[in-house]
PDB file of C-alpha atoms in Angstrom:
ATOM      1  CA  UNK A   1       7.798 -97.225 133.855  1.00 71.00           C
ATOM      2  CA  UNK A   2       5.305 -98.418 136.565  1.00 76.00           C
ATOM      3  CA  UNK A   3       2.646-101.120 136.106  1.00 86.00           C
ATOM      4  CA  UNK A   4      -0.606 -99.577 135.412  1.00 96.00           C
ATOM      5  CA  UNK A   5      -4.646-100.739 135.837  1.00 95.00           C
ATOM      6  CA  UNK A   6      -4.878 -99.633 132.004  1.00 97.00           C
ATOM      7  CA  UNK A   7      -4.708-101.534 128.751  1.00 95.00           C
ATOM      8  CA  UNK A   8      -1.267-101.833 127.206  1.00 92.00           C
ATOM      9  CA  UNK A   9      -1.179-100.182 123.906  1.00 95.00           C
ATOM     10  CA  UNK A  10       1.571 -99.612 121.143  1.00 94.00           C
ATOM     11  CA  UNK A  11       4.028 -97.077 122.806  1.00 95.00           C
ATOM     12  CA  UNK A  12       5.909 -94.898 120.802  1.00 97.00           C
ATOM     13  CA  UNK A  13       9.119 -93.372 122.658  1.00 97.00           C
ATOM     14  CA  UNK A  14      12.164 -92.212 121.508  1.00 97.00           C
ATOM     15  CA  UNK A  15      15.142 -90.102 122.958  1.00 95.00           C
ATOM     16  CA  UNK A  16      18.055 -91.030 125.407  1.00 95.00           C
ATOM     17  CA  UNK A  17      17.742 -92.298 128.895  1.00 91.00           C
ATOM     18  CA  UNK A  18      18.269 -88.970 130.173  1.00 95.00           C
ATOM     19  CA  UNK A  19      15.830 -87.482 128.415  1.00 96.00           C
ATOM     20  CA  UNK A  20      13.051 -89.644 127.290  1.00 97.00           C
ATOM     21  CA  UNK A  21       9.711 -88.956 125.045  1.00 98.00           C
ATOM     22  CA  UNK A  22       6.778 -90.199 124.653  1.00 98.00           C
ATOM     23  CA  UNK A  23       4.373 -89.610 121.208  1.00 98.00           C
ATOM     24  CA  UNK A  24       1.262 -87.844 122.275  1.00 98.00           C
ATOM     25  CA  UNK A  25      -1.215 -88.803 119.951  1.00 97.00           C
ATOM     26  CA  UNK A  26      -3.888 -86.049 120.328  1.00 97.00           C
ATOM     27  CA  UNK A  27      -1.008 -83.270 120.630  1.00 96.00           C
ATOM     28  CA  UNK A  28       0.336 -85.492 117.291  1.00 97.00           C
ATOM     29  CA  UNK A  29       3.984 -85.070 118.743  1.00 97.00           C
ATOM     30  CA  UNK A  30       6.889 -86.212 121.190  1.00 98.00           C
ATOM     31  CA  UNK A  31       6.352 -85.138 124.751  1.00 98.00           C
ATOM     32  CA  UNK A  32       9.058 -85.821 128.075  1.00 97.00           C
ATOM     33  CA  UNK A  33       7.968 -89.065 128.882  1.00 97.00           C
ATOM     34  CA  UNK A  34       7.364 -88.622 132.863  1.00 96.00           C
ATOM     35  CA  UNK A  35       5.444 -90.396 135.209  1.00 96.00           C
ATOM     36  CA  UNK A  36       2.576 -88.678 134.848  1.00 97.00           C
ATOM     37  CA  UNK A  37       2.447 -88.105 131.331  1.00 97.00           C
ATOM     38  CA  UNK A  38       2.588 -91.975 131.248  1.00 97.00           C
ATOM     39  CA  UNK A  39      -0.496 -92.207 132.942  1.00 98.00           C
ATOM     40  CA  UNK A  40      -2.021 -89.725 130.585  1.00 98.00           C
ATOM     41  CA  UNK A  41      -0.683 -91.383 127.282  1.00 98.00           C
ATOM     42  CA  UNK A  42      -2.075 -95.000 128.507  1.00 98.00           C
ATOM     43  CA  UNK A  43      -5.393 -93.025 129.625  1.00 98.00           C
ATOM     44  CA  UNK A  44      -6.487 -91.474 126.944  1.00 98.00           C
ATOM     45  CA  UNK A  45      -5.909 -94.521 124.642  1.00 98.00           C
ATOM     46  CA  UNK A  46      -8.147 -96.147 126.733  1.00 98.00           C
ATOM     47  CA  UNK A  47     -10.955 -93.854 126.308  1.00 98.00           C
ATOM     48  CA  UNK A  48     -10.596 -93.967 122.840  1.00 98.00           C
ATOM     49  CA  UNK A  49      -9.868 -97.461 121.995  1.00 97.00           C
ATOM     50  CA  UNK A  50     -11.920 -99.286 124.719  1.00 97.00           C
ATOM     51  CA  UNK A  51     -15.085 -96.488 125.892  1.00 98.00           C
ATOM     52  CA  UNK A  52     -15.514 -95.172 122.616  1.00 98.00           C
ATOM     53  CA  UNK A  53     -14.639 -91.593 123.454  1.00 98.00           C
ATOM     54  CA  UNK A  54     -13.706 -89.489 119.850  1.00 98.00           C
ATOM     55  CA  UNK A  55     -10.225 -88.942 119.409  1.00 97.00           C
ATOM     56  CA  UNK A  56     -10.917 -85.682 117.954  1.00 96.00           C
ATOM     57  CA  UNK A  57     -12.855 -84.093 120.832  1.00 98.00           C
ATOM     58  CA  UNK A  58      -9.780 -85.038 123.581  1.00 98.00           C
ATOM     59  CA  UNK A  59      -7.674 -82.374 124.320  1.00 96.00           C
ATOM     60  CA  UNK A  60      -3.955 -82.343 126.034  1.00 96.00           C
ATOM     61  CA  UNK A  61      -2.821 -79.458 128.023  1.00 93.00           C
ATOM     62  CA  UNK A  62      -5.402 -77.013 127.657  1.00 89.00           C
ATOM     63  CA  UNK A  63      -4.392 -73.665 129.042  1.00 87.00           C
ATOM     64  CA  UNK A  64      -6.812 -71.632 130.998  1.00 82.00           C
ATOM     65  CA  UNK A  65      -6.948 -67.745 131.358  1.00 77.00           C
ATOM     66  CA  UNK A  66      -7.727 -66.537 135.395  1.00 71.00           C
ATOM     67  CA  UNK A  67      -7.351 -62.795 135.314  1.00 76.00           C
ATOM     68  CA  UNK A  68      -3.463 -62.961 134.965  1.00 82.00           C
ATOM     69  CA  UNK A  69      -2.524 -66.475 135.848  1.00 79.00           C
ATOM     70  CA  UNK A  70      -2.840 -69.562 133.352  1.00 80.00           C
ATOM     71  CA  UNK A  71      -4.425 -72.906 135.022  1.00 79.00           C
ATOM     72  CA  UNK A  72      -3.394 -75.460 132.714  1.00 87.00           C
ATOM     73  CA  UNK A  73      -6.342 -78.553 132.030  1.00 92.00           C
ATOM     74  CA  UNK A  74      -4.062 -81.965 131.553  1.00 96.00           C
ATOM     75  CA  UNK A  75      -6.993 -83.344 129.190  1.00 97.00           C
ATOM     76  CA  UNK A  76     -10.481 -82.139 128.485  1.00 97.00           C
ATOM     77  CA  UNK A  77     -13.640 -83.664 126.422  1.00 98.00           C
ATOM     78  CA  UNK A  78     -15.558 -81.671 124.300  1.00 97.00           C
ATOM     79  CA  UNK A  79     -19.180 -82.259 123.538  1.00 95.00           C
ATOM     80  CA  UNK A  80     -20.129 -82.093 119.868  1.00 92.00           C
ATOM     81  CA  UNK A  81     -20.425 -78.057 119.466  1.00 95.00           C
ATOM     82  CA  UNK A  82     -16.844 -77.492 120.870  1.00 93.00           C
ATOM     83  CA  UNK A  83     -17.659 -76.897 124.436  1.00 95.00           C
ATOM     84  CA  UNK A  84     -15.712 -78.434 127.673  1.00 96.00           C
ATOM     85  CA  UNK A  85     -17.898 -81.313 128.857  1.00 97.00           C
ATOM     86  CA  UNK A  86     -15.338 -83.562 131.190  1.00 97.00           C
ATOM     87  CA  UNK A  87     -11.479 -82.353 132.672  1.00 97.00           C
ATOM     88  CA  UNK A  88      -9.442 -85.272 133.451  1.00 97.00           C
ATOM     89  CA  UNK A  89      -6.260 -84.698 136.218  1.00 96.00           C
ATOM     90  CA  UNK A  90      -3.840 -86.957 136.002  1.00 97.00           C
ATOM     91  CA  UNK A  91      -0.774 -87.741 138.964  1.00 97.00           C
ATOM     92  CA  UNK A  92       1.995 -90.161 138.696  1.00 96.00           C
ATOM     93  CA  UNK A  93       1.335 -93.767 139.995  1.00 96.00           C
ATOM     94  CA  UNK A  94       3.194 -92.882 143.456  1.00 95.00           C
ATOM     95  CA  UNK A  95       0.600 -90.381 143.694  1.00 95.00           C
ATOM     96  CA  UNK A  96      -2.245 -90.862 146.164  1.00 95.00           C
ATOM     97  CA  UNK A  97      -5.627 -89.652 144.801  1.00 96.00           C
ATOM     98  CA  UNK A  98      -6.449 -87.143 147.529  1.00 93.00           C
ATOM     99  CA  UNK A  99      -9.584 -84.095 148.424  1.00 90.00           C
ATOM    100  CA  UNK A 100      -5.882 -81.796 147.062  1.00 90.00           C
ATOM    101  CA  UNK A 101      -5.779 -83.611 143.926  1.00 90.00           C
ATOM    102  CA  UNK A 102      -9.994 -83.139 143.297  1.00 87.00           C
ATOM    103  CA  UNK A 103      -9.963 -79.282 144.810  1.00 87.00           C
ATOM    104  CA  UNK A 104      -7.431 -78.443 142.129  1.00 86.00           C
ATOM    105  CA  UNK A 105      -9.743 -79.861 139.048  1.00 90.00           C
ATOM    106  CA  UNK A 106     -12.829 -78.389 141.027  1.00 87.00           C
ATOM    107  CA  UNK A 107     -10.955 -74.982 140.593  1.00 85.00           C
ATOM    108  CA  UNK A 108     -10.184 -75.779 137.107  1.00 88.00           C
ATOM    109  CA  UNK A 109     -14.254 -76.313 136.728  1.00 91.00           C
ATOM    110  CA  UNK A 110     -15.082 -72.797 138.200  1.00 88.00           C
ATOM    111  CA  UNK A 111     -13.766 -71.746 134.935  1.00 86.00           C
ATOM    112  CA  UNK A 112     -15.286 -74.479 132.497  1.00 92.00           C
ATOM    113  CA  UNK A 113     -18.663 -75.745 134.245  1.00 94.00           C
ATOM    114  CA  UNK A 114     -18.968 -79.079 133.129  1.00 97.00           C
ATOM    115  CA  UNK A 115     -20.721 -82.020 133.816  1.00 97.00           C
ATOM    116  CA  UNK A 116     -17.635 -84.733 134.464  1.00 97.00           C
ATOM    117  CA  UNK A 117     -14.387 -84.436 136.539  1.00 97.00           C
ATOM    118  CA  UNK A 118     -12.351 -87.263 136.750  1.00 97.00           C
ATOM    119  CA  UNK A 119      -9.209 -88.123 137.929  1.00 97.00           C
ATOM    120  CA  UNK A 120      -6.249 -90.778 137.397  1.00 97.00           C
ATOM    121  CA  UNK A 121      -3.062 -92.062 138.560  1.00 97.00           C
ATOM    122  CA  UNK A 122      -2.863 -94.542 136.257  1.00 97.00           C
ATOM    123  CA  UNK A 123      -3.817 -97.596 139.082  1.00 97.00           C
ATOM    124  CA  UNK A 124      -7.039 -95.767 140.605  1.00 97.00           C
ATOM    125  CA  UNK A 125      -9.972 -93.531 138.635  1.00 97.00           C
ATOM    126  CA  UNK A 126     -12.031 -91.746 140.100  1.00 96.00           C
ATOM    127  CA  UNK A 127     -15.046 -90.310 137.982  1.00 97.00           C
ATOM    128  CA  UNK A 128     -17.932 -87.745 139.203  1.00 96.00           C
ATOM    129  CA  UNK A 129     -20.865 -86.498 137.672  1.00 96.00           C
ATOM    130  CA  UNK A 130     -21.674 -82.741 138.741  1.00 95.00           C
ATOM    131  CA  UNK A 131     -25.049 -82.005 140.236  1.00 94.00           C
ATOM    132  CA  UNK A 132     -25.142 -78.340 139.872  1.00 93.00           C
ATOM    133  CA  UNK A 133     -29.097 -78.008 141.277  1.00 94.00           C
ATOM    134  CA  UNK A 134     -28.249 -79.965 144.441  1.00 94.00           C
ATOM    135  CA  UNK A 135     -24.661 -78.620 144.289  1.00 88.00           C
ATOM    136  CA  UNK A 136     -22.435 -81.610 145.180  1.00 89.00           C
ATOM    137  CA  UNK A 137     -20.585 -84.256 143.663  1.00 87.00           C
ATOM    138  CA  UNK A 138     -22.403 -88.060 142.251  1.00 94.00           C
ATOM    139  CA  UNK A 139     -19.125 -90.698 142.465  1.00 94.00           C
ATOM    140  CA  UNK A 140     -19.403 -92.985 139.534  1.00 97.00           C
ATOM    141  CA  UNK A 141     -19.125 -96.747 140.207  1.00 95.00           C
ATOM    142  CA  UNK A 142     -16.562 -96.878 137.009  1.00 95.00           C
ATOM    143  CA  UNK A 143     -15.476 -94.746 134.252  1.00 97.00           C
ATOM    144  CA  UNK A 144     -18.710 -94.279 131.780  1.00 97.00           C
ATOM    145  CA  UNK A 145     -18.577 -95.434 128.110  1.00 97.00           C
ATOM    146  CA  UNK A 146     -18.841 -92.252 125.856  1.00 97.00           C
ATOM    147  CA  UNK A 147     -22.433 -93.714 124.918  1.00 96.00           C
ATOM    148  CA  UNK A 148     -23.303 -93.041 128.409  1.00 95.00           C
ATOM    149  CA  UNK A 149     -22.495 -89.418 128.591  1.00 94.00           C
TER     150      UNK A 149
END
C-alpha cells in the first residue's frame, strides 16, 4: 500500500492477494482493504491514539437517509450526547483533494449541521471549522486535538 503522512500503527489484514482485508477497529471487523479504506484505517488511529479523539464516539460508514437516496458518511464524531459534531471524507492517496471532494461532504453536512468537516487522502488533511452566522468556511492550520474541539 502507498506511503502515508500518518503514524504507522499495528495493521491487522488477512485474506488472499486477490481479495485483501483490513480489521476496522471501530466497525470491530474485516473490511476490503482498498486504497481508501487504508487511508481511513491509518486515520482514525491517529485521532485516537495521537489527538485524543474517543474511540467510542468515531463512527465508520454512517448511512444517511435523503428522501429516497442513502448518502453514506465514511467517518463521523459524535459529541458527548450522541449528536454528529465532525464528518471526515476520505480518497485514496492518488486522489487530489479538490472543491468536488469538499462539495460532496458539504452536501453530506446539509443533512448533519456540524461544526467540523475534514478531509483526507492519507498524505494531505484538510480541516474546517463551520461559521454558520457568517456562513463560510474557517481552514484550520492543522488537524485540532480533541481537547480543542
Amino acid at each position: 500500500m502507498n506511503e502515508l503522512n500518518l503514524p504507522a500503527y499495528d495493521v491487522k489484514v488477512r485474506g488472499t492477494r486477490e481479495k485483501p482485508e483490513i480489521f476496522d477497529f471501530l466497525r470491530k471487523r474485516y473490511v476490503a482493504l482498498t486504497p481508501e479504506e487504508w487511508v481511513r484505517q491509518h486515520f482514525t488511529h491517529w485521532l485516537v491514539e495521537c489527538k485524543g479523539y474517543p474511540k467510542g464516539l468515531l463512527g465508520n460508514e454512517i448511512a444517511l437517509k435523503c428522501g429516497e437516496k442513502t448518502l453514506r458518511c465514511d467517518s463521523i464524531l459524535y459529541n458527548k450526547v450522541a449528536q454528529p459534531q465532525m464528518i471526515i471524507e476520505y480518497k485514496a492517496p492518488a486522489v487530489s483533494l479538490t472543491q468536488r471532494v469538499f462539495d460532496q461532504i458539504s452536501a453530506y453536512n446539509f443533512l448533519l449541521h456540524v461544526d467540523y468537516l475534514m478531509i483526507s487522502n492519507g498524505v494531505q488533511h484538510i480541516c474546517c471549522r463551520m461559521d454558520y452566522e457568517h456562513r463560510r468556511y474557517e481552514y484550520l492550520q492543522e488537524v485540532p486535538d480533541y481537547s480543542q474541539l
